[in-house]
Amino acid sequence: MTQRESRNDAADDAEEVSLLSQHACHGGVQRFYQHESAEIGLPMRFSVYLPPQAMAGETCPAVFYLAGLTCTEETFMIKAGAQAIAAREGIILITPDTSPRNANIPGDSDNWDFGVAAGFYLDATQAPWNKHYRMHSYIVAELLPMLLASLPMDKSRVGIMGHSMGGHGALVLALRHPDLFSSVSAFAPIAAPSQCPWGQKAFTGYLGTDESAWADYDATALMQKQNQPPFPKGILIDQGFADKFLAEQLHPEKFATACAAAGQALTLRYQPEYDHGYYFINSFIEDHLLHHKQQLVRSS
């Protein structure tokens, strides 16, 4: 993408993408963008790391990273230490923001776990949230196609990962769109949101009180519906054993049980002494990027 670049889309008017800043990084470039989102109906920001191979015109695998509660499109790129590994392995990194901004919905900033910075990567059905809170469709129907058309990446080599709320989003997006995402991993995901306070609060507010509608955005419920393993090469999850949210909010063991029933290979690693923060992610990000790199090998 150049500083002022338009997406070609026969169905819509050209969509202008503005480069907000760029920074040389490990032989590649870290960029931060903003664009007018048709799905969200508001400006949205996202970040892209292009490794040296991509800067030289090589088509590279790409991995989306979905951040957690209170985070932005900058958090992962600043804190995870991922660019050095991505530069070495030739991986494009992409991070969207975690929710719409400036929607001016009454109360949207009153709670850190609902509203601004807490979009839960779903398409809200309840007013007033349903007008702008459409992060699921934003990623799969707008951001991904836009980047496939403008970056040196191909649609057969795209992975997705995330942390906490973003780990929930990564698992759900991968399970619902295995045609778009060929690999998936997560750090401390909210793995059974219908069964924890964070998820119940978000789902009630965004989706309503009919719990049958929640299953479309619950990774454990989605895995329970699988007749065959959707990711036969395996899913990787790392979970800090000293994570204060583990017992009440995350429930990776429920997702593991669903994977076992579906025959889905899952590597669930409990890491002693690690908590819920980015020191944990920084410590194991190399394993996750190598997991994706191995699964995103170009078909011969």
mmCIF file with all atom_site columns, N, CA and C in Angstrom, residues 2 22 48 53 59 81 83 85 99 102 112 125 129 131 134 141-142 173 176 196 212 241 244 248-249 260 287 289 297:
data_model
loop_
_atom_site.group_PDB
_atom_site.id
_atom_site.type_symbol
_atom_site.label_atom_id
_atom_site.label_alt_id
_atom_site.label_comp_id
_atom_site.label_asym_id
_atom_site.label_entity_id
_atom_site.label_seq_id
_atom_site.pdbx_PDB_ins_code
_atom_site.Cartn_x
_atom_site.Cartn_y
_atom_site.Cartn_z
_atom_site.occupancy
_atom_site.B_iso_or_equiv
_atom_site.pdbx_formal_charge
_atom_site.auth_seq_id
_atom_site.auth_comp_id
_atom_site.auth_asym_id
_atom_site.auth_atom_id
_atom_site.pdbx_PDB_model_num
ATOM 1  N N  . THR A 1 2   ? 0.496   2.207   -0.787 1.00 0.00 ? 2   THR A N  1
ATOM 2  C CA . THR A 1 2   ? 1.173   3.482   -0.777 1.00 0.00 ? 2   THR A CA 1
ATOM 3  C C  . THR A 1 2   ? 0.463   4.417   0.193  1.00 0.00 ? 2   THR A C  1
ATOM 4  N N  . GLN A 1 22  ? 4.942   5.194   9.312  1.00 0.00 ? 22  GLN A N  1
ATOM 5  C CA . GLN A 1 22  ? 5.700   3.993   8.976  1.00 0.00 ? 22  GLN A CA 1
ATOM 6  C C  . GLN A 1 22  ? 7.078   4.083   9.613  1.00 0.00 ? 22  GLN A C  1
ATOM 7  N N  . VAL A 1 48  ? 0.146   -3.074  9.725  1.00 0.00 ? 48  VAL A N  1
ATOM 8  C CA . VAL A 1 48  ? 0.747   -4.104  8.878  1.00 0.00 ? 48  VAL A CA 1
ATOM 9  C C  . VAL A 1 48  ? 2.257   -4.068  9.069  1.00 0.00 ? 48  VAL A C  1
ATOM 10 N N  . GLN A 1 53  ? 11.282  -9.639  2.751  1.00 0.00 ? 53  GLN A N  1
ATOM 11 C CA . GLN A 1 53  ? 10.920  -10.417 1.569  1.00 0.00 ? 53  GLN A CA 1
ATOM 12 C C  . GLN A 1 53  ? 9.734   -9.777  0.841  1.00 0.00 ? 53  GLN A C  1
ATOM 13 N N  . THR A 1 59  ? 5.901   -12.899 -2.699 1.00 0.00 ? 59  THR A N  1
ATOM 14 C CA . THR A 1 59  ? 4.610   -13.217 -2.100 1.00 0.00 ? 59  THR A CA 1
ATOM 15 C C  . THR A 1 59  ? 4.844   -14.012 -0.819 1.00 0.00 ? 59  THR A C  1
ATOM 16 N N  . GLY A 1 81  ? 7.148   -8.248  20.238 1.00 0.00 ? 81  GLY A N  1
ATOM 17 C CA . GLY A 1 81  ? 8.454   -8.636  19.709 1.00 0.00 ? 81  GLY A CA 1
ATOM 18 C C  . GLY A 1 81  ? 8.368   -9.562  18.519 1.00 0.00 ? 81  GLY A C  1
ATOM 19 N N  . GLN A 1 83  ? 8.166   -8.792  15.184 1.00 0.00 ? 83  GLN A N  1
ATOM 20 C CA . GLN A 1 83  ? 8.701   -8.401  13.875 1.00 0.00 ? 83  GLN A CA 1
ATOM 21 C C  . GLN A 1 83  ? 10.035  -9.073  13.555 1.00 0.00 ? 83  GLN A C  1
ATOM 22 N N  . ILE A 1 85  ? 11.018  -12.042 14.286 1.00 0.00 ? 85  ILE A N  1
ATOM 23 C CA . ILE A 1 85  ? 10.735  -13.403 13.822 1.00 0.00 ? 85  ILE A CA 1
ATOM 24 C C  . ILE A 1 85  ? 10.068  -13.358 12.453 1.00 0.00 ? 85  ILE A C  1
ATOM 25 N N  . SER A 1 99  ? -12.268 -2.664  18.065 1.00 0.00 ? 99  SER A N  1
ATOM 26 C CA . SER A 1 99  ? -13.676 -2.256  18.015 1.00 0.00 ? 99  SER A CA 1
ATOM 27 C C  . SER A 1 99  ? -13.776 -0.979  17.197 1.00 0.00 ? 99  SER A C  1
ATOM 28 N N  . ASN A 1 102 ? -15.369 6.161   18.208 1.00 0.00 ? 102 ASN A N  1
ATOM 29 C CA . ASN A 1 102 ? -16.153 7.370   17.953 1.00 0.00 ? 102 ASN A CA 1
ATOM 30 C C  . ASN A 1 102 ? -17.537 7.075   17.377 1.00 0.00 ? 102 ASN A C  1
ATOM 31 N N  . TRP A 1 112 ? -14.705 -1.310  30.721 1.00 0.00 ? 112 TRP A N  1
ATOM 32 C CA . TRP A 1 112 ? -13.530 -1.720  29.954 1.00 0.00 ? 112 TRP A CA 1
ATOM 33 C C  . TRP A 1 112 ? -13.747 -3.030  29.201 1.00 0.00 ? 112 TRP A C  1
ATOM 34 N N  . THR A 1 125 ? -26.311 -7.745  16.826 1.00 0.00 ? 125 THR A N  1
ATOM 35 C CA . THR A 1 125 ? -27.677 -7.754  16.289 1.00 0.00 ? 125 THR A CA 1
ATOM 36 C C  . THR A 1 125 ? -28.610 -6.841  17.076 1.00 0.00 ? 125 THR A C  1
ATOM 37 N N  . TRP A 1 129 ? -25.961 -1.193  19.035 1.00 0.00 ? 129 TRP A N  1
ATOM 38 C CA . TRP A 1 129 ? -24.646 -1.721  18.692 1.00 0.00 ? 129 TRP A CA 1
ATOM 39 C C  . TRP A 1 129 ? -24.574 -2.248  17.268 1.00 0.00 ? 129 TRP A C  1
ATOM 40 N N  . LYS A 1 131 ? -25.423 -1.107  14.483 1.00 0.00 ? 131 LYS A N  1
ATOM 41 C CA . LYS A 1 131 ? -25.105 -0.180  13.404 1.00 0.00 ? 131 LYS A CA 1
ATOM 42 C C  . LYS A 1 131 ? -23.618 -0.174  13.089 1.00 0.00 ? 131 LYS A C  1
ATOM 43 N N  . ARG A 1 134 ? -19.546 -4.454  13.983 1.00 0.00 ? 134 ARG A N  1
ATOM 44 C CA . ARG A 1 134 ? -19.583 -5.530  12.990 1.00 0.00 ? 134 ARG A CA 1
ATOM 45 C C  . ARG A 1 134 ? -18.163 -6.007  12.693 1.00 0.00 ? 134 ARG A C  1
ATOM 46 N N  . ALA A 1 141 ? -14.985 -9.736  5.329  1.00 0.00 ? 141 ALA A N  1
ATOM 47 C CA . ALA A 1 141 ? -15.611 -9.221  4.109  1.00 0.00 ? 141 ALA A CA 1
ATOM 48 C C  . ALA A 1 141 ? -14.997 -7.924  3.609  1.00 0.00 ? 141 ALA A C  1
ATOM 49 N N  . GLU A 1 142 ? -14.204 -7.272  4.442  1.00 0.00 ? 142 GLU A N  1
ATOM 50 C CA . GLU A 1 142 ? -13.647 -5.987  4.024  1.00 0.00 ? 142 GLU A CA 1
ATOM 51 C C  . GLU A 1 142 ? -12.121 -5.937  4.149  1.00 0.00 ? 142 GLU A C  1
ATOM 52 N N  . LEU A 1 173 ? -13.312 -17.084 14.097 1.00 0.00 ? 173 LEU A N  1
ATOM 53 C CA . LEU A 1 173 ? -13.152 -16.761 12.676 1.00 0.00 ? 173 LEU A CA 1
ATOM 54 C C  . LEU A 1 173 ? -12.574 -17.939 11.910 1.00 0.00 ? 173 LEU A C  1
ATOM 55 N N  . ARG A 1 176 ? -15.299 -20.714 11.608 1.00 0.00 ? 176 ARG A N  1
ATOM 56 C CA . ARG A 1 176 ? -16.392 -20.345 10.717 1.00 0.00 ? 176 ARG A CA 1
ATOM 57 C C  . ARG A 1 176 ? -15.942 -20.108 9.288  1.00 0.00 ? 176 ARG A C  1
ATOM 58 N N  . CYS A 1 196 ? -18.849 -17.882 30.587 1.00 0.00 ? 196 CYS A N  1
ATOM 59 C CA . CYS A 1 196 ? -18.033 -17.056 31.472 1.00 0.00 ? 196 CYS A CA 1
ATOM 60 C C  . CYS A 1 196 ? -18.588 -15.637 31.529 1.00 0.00 ? 196 CYS A C  1
ATOM 61 N N  . SER A 1 212 ? -29.299 -19.214 22.140 1.00 0.00 ? 212 SER A N  1
ATOM 62 C CA . SER A 1 212 ? -29.055 -20.017 20.938 1.00 0.00 ? 212 SER A CA 1
ATOM 63 C C  . SER A 1 212 ? -28.296 -19.221 19.888 1.00 0.00 ? 212 SER A C  1
ATOM 64 N N  . PHE A 1 241 ? -0.268  -20.482 33.403 1.00 0.00 ? 241 PHE A N  1
ATOM 65 C CA . PHE A 1 241 ? -0.873  -21.161 34.558 1.00 0.00 ? 241 PHE A CA 1
ATOM 66 C C  . PHE A 1 241 ? -1.067  -20.204 35.731 1.00 0.00 ? 241 PHE A C  1
ATOM 67 N N  . LYS A 1 244 ? -4.601  -14.876 36.202 1.00 0.00 ? 244 LYS A N  1
ATOM 68 C CA . LYS A 1 244 ? -5.656  -14.686 37.192 1.00 0.00 ? 244 LYS A CA 1
ATOM 69 C C  . LYS A 1 244 ? -7.058  -14.863 36.611 1.00 0.00 ? 244 LYS A C  1
ATOM 70 N N  . GLU A 1 248 ? -12.037 -18.445 35.974 1.00 0.00 ? 248 GLU A N  1
ATOM 71 C CA . GLU A 1 248 ? -13.370 -17.879 35.819 1.00 0.00 ? 248 GLU A CA 1
ATOM 72 C C  . GLU A 1 248 ? -13.728 -17.535 34.381 1.00 0.00 ? 248 GLU A C  1
ATOM 73 N N  . GLN A 1 249 ? -12.752 -17.091 33.589 1.00 0.00 ? 249 GLN A N  1
ATOM 74 C CA . GLN A 1 249 ? -13.088 -16.479 32.307 1.00 0.00 ? 249 GLN A CA 1
ATOM 75 C C  . GLN A 1 249 ? -12.664 -17.278 31.070 1.00 0.00 ? 249 GLN A C  1
ATOM 76 N N  . ALA A 1 260 ? -11.214 -32.947 21.347 1.00 0.00 ? 260 ALA A N  1
ATOM 77 C CA . ALA A 1 260 ? -11.020 -34.401 21.457 1.00 0.00 ? 260 ALA A CA 1
ATOM 78 C C  . ALA A 1 260 ? -12.214 -35.142 20.878 1.00 0.00 ? 260 ALA A C  1
ATOM 79 N N  . ASP A 1 287 ? 7.126   -19.493 18.815 1.00 0.00 ? 287 ASP A N  1
ATOM 80 C CA . ASP A 1 287 ? 6.484   -20.793 18.608 1.00 0.00 ? 287 ASP A CA 1
ATOM 81 C C  . ASP A 1 287 ? 5.216   -20.654 17.765 1.00 0.00 ? 287 ASP A C  1
ATOM 82 N N  . LEU A 1 289 ? 4.392   -18.174 15.589 1.00 0.00 ? 289 LEU A N  1
ATOM 83 C CA . LEU A 1 289 ? 4.664   -17.804 14.198 1.00 0.00 ? 289 LEU A CA 1
ATOM 84 C C  . LEU A 1 289 ? 5.249   -18.981 13.418 1.00 0.00 ? 289 LEU A C  1
ATOM 85 N N  . VAL A 1 297 ? 2.713   -23.365 4.204  1.00 0.00 ? 297 VAL A N  1
ATOM 86 C CA . VAL A 1 297 ? 3.663   -23.672 3.127  1.00 0.00 ? 297 VAL A CA 1
ATOM 87 C C  . VAL A 1 297 ? 2.935   -23.622 1.789  1.00 0.00 ? 297 VAL A C  1
#
